[in-house]
N, CA, C and O atoms as CSV, one atom per row, in Angstrom:
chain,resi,resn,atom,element,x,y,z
A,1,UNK,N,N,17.765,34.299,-18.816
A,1,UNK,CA,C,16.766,33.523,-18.096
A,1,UNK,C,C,15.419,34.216,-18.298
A,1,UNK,O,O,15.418,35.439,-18.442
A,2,UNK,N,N,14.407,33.613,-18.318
A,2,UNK,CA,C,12.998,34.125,-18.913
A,2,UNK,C,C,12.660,34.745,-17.372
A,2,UNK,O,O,13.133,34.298,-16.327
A,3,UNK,N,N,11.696,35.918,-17.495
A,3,UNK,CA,C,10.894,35.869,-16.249
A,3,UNK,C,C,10.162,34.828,-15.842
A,3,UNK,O,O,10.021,34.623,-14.636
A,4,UNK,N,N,9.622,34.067,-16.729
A,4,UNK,CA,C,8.515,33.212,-15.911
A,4,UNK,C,C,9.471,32.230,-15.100
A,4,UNK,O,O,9.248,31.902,-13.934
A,5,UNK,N,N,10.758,31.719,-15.983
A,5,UNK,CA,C,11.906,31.083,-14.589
A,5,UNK,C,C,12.115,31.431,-13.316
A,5,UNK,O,O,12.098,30.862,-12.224
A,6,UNK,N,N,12.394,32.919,-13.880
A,6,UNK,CA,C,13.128,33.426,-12.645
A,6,UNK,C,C,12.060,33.544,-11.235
A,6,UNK,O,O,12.301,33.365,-10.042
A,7,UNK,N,N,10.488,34.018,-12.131
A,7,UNK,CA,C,9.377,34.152,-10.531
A,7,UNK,C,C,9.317,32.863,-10.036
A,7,UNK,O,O,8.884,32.661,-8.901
A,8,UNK,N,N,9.837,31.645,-11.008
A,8,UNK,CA,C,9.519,30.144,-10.390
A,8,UNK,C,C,10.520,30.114,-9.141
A,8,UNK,O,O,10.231,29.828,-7.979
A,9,UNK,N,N,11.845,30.501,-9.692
A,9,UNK,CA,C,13.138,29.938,-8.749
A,9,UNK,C,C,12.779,30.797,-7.222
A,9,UNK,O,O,12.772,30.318,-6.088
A,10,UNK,N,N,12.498,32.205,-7.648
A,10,UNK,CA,C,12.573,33.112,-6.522
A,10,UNK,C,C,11.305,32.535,-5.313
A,10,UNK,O,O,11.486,32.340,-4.112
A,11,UNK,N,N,9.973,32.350,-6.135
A,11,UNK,CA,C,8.993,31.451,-5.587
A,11,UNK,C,C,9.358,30.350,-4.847
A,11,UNK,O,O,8.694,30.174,-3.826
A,12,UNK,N,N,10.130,29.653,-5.058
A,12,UNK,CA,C,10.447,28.520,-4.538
A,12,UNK,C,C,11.177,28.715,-3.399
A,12,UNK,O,O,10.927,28.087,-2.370
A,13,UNK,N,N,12.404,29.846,-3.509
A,13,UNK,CA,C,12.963,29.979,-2.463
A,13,UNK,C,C,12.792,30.463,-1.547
A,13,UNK,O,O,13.432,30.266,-0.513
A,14,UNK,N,N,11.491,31.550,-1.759
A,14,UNK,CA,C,10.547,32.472,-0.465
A,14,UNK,C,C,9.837,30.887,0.175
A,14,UNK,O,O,9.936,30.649,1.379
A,15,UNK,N,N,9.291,30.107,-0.564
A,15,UNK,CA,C,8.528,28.867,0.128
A,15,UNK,C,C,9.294,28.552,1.004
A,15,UNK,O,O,8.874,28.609,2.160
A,16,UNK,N,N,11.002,28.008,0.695
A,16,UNK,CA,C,11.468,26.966,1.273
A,16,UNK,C,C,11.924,28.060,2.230
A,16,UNK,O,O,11.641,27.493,3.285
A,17,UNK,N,N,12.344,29.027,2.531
A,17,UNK,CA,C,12.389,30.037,3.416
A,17,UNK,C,C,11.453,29.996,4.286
A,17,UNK,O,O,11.681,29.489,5.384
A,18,UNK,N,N,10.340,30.464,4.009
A,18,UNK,CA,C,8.970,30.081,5.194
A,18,UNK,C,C,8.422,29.397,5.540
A,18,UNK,O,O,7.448,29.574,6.271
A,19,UNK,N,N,8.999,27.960,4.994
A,19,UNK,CA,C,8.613,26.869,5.965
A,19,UNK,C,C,10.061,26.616,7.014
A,19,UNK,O,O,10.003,26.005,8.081
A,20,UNK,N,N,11.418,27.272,6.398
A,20,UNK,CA,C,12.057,26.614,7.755
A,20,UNK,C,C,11.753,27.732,9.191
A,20,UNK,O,O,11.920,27.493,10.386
A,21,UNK,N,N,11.154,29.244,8.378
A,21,UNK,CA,C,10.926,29.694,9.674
A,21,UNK,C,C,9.662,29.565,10.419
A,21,UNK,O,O,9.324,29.910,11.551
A,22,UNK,N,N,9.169,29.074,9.620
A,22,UNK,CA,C,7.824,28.490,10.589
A,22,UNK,C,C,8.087,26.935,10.973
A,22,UNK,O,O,7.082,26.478,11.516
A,23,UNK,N,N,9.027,26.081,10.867
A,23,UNK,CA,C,9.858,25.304,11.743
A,23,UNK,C,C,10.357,25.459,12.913
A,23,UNK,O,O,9.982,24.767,13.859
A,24,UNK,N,N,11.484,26.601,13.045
A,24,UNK,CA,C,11.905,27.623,13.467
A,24,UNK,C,C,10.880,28.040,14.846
A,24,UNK,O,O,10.903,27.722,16.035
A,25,UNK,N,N,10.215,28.698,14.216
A,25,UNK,CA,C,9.212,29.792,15.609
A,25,UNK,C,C,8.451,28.989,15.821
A,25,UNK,O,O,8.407,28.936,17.051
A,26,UNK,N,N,7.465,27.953,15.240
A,26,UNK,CA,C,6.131,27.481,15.731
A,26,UNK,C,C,6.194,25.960,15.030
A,26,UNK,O,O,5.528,25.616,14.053
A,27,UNK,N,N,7.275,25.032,15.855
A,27,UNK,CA,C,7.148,23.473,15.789
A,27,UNK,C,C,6.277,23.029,15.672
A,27,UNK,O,O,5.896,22.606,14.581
A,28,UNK,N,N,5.524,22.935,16.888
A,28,UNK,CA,C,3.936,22.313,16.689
A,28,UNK,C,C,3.308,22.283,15.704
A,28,UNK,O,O,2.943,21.402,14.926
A,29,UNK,N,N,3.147,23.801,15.820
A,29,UNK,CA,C,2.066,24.054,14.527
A,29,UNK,C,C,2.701,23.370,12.439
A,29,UNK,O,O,2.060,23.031,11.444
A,30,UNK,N,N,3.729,23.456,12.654
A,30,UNK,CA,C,4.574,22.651,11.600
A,30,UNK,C,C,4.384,21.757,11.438
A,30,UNK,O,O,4.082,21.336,10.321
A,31,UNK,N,N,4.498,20.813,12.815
A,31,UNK,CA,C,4.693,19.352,12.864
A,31,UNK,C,C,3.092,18.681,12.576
A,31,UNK,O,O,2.912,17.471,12.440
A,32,UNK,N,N,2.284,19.434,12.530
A,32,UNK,CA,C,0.730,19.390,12.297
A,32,UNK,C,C,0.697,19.404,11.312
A,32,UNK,O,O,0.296,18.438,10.662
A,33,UNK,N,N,1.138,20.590,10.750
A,33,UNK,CA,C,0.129,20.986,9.256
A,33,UNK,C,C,0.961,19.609,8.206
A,33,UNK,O,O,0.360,19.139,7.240
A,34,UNK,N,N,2.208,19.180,8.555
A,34,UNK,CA,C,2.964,18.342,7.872
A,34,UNK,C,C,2.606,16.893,8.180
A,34,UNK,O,O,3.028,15.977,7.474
A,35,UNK,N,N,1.720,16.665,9.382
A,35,UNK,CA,C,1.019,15.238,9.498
A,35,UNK,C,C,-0.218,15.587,8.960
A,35,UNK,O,O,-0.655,14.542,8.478
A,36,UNK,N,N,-1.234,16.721,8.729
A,36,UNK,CA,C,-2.221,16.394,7.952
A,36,UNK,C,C,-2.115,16.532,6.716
A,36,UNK,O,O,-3.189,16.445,6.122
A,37,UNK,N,N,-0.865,16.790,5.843
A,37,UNK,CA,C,-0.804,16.648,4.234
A,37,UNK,C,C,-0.301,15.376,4.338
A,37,UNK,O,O,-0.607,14.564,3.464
A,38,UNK,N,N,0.489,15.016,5.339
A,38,UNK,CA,C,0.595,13.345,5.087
A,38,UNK,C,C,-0.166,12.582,5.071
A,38,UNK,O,O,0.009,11.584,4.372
A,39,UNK,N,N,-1.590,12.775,6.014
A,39,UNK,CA,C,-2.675,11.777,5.887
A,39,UNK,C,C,-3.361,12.213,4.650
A,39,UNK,O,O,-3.782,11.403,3.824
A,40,UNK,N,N,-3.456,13.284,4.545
A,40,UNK,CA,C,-4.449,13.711,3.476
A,40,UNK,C,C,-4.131,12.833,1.512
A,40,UNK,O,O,-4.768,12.727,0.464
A,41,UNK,N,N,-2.699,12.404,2.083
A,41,UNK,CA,C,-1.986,11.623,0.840
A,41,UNK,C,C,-1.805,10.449,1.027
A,41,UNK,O,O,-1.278,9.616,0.290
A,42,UNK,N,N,-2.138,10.372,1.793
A,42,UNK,CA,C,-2.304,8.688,2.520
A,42,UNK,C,C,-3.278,7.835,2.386
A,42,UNK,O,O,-3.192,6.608,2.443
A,43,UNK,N,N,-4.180,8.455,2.212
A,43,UNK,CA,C,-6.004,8.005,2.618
A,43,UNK,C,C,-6.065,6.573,1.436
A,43,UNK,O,O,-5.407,6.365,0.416
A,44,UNK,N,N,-6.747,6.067,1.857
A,44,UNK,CA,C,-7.185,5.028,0.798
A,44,UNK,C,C,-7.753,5.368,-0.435
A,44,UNK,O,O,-8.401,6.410,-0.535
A,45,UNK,N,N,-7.541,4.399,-1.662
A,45,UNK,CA,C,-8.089,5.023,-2.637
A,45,UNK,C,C,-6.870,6.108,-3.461
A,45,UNK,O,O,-6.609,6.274,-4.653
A,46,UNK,N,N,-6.418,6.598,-2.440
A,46,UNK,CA,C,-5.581,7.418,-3.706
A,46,UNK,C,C,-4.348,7.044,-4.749
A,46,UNK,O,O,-3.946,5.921,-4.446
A,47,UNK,N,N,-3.631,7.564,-5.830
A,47,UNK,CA,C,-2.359,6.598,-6.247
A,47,UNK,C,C,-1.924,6.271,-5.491
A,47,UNK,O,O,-2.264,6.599,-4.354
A,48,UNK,N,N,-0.890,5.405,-5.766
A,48,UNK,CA,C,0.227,4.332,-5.194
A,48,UNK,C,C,1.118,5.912,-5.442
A,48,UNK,O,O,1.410,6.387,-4.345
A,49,UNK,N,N,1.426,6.482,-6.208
A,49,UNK,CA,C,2.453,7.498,-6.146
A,49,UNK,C,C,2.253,8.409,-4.950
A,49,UNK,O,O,3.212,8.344,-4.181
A,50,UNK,N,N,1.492,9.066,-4.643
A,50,UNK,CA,C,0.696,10.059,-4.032
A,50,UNK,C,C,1.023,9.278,-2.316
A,50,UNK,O,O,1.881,9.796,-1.602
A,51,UNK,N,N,0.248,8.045,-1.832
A,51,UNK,CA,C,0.176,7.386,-1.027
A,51,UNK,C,C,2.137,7.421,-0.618
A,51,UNK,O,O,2.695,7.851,0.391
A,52,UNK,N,N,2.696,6.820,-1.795
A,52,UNK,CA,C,3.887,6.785,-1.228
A,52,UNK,C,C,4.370,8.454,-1.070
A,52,UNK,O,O,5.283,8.526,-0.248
A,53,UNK,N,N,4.144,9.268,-1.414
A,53,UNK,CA,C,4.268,10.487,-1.130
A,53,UNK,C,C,3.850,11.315,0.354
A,53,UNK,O,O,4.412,12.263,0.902
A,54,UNK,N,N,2.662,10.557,0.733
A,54,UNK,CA,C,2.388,10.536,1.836
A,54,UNK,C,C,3.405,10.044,3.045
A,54,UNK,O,O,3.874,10.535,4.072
A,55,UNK,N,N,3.457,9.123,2.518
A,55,UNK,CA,C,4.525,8.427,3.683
A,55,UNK,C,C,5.887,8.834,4.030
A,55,UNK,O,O,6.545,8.496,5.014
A,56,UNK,N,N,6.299,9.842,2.784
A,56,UNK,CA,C,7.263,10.417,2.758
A,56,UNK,C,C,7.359,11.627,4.113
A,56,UNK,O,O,7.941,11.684,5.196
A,57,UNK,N,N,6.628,12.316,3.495
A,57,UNK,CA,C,6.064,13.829,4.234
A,57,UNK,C,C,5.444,12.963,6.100
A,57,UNK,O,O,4.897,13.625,6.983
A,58,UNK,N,N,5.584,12.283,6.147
A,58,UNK,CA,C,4.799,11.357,7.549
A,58,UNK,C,C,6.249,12.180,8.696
A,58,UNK,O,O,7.438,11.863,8.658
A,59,UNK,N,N,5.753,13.010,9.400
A,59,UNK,CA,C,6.556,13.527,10.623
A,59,UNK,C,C,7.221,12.473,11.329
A,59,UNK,O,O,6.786,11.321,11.310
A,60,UNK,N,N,8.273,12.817,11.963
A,60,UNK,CA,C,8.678,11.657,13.018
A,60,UNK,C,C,7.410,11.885,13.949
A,60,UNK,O,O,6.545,12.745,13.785
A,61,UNK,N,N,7.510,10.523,15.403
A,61,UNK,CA,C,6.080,10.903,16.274
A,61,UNK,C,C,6.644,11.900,17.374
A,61,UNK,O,O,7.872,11.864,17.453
A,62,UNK,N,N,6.024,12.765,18.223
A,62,UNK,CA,C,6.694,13.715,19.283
A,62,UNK,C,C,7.206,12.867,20.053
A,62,UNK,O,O,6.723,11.761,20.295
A,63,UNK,N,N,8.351,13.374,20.553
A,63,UNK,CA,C,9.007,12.546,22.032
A,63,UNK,C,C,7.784,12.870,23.212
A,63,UNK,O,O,7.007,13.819,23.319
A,64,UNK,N,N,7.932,11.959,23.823
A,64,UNK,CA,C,7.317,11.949,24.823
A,64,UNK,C,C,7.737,12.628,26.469
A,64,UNK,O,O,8.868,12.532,26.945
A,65,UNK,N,N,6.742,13.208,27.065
A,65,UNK,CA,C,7.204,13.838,28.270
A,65,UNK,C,C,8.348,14.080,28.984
A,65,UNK,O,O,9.037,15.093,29.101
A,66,UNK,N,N,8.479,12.353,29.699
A,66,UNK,CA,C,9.204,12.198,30.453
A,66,UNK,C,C,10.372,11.999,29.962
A,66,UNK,O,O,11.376,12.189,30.648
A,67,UNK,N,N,10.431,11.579,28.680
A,67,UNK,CA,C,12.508,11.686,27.653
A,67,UNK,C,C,12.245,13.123,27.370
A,67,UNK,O,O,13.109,13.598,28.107
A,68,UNK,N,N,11.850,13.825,26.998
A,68,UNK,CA,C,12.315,15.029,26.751
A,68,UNK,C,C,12.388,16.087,27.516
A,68,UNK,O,O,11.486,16.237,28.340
A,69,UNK,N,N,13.567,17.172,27.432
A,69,UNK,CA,C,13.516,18.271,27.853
A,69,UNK,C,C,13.682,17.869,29.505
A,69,UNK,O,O,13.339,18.595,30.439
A,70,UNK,N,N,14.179,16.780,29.591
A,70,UNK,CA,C,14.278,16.980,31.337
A,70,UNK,C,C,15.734,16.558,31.753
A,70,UNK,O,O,16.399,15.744,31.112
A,71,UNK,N,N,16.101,17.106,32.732
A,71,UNK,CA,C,17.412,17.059,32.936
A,71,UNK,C,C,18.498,17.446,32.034
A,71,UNK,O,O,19.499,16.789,31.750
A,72,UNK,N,N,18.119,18.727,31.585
A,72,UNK,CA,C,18.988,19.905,30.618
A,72,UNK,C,C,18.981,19.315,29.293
A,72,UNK,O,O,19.875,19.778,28.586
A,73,UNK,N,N,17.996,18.127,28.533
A,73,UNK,CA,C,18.620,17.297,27.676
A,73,UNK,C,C,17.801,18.208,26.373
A,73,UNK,O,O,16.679,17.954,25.935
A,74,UNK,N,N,18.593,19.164,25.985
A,74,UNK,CA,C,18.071,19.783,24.748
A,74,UNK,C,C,19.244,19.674,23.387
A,74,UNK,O,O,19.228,20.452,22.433
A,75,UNK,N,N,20.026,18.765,23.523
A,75,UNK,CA,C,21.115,18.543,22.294
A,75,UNK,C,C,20.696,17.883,21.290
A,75,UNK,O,O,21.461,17.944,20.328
A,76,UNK,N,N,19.055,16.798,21.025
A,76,UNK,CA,C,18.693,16.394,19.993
A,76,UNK,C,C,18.186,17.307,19.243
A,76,UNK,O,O,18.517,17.320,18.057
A,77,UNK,N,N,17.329,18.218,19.714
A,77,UNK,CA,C,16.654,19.613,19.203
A,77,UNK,C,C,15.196,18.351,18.660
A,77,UNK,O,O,14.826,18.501,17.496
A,78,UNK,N,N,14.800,17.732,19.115
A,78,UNK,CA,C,13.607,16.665,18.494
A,78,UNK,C,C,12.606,17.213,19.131
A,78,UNK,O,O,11.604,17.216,18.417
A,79,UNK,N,N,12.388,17.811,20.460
A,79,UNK,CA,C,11.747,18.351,21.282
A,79,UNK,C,C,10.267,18.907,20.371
A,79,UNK,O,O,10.542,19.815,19.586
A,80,UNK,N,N,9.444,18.676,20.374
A,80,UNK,CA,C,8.331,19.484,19.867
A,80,UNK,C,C,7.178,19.901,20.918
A,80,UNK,O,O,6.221,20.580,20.546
């Protein structure tokens, strides 16, 4: 395997590593930075590829107050 493979694969897997632990420790801040690359690919004007790429990366929306987190209900883990 060439080095330049191997820094790709290892690269890739430190990424996908530090985004699930910044999933992990700091939701919010996740669930943000992953709705503004979605708009940011969204915007008008840009490809049809890109746009649908956007929509991809589009977060679910936060649960809201009063369904979440009340009355011990933490088994969806949706909670943000």
């Amino acid at each position: 395997m060439s080095p330049l493979l191997q820094t790709l694969v290892v690269a890739a897997i430190v990424l996908a590593c530090s985004v699930s632990v910044l999933r992990r420790l700091a939701p919010r801040a996740a669930w943000q930075a992953q709705a503004r690359l979605s708009f940011f690919f969204e915007r008008p004007g840009r490809p049809a590829g890109l746009q649908r790429l956007g929509r991809w990366l589009r977060p679910p929306m936060q649960a809201a107050a009063s369904a979440c987190g009340t009355g011990g209900c933490n088994t969806c883990q949706t909670c943000k």
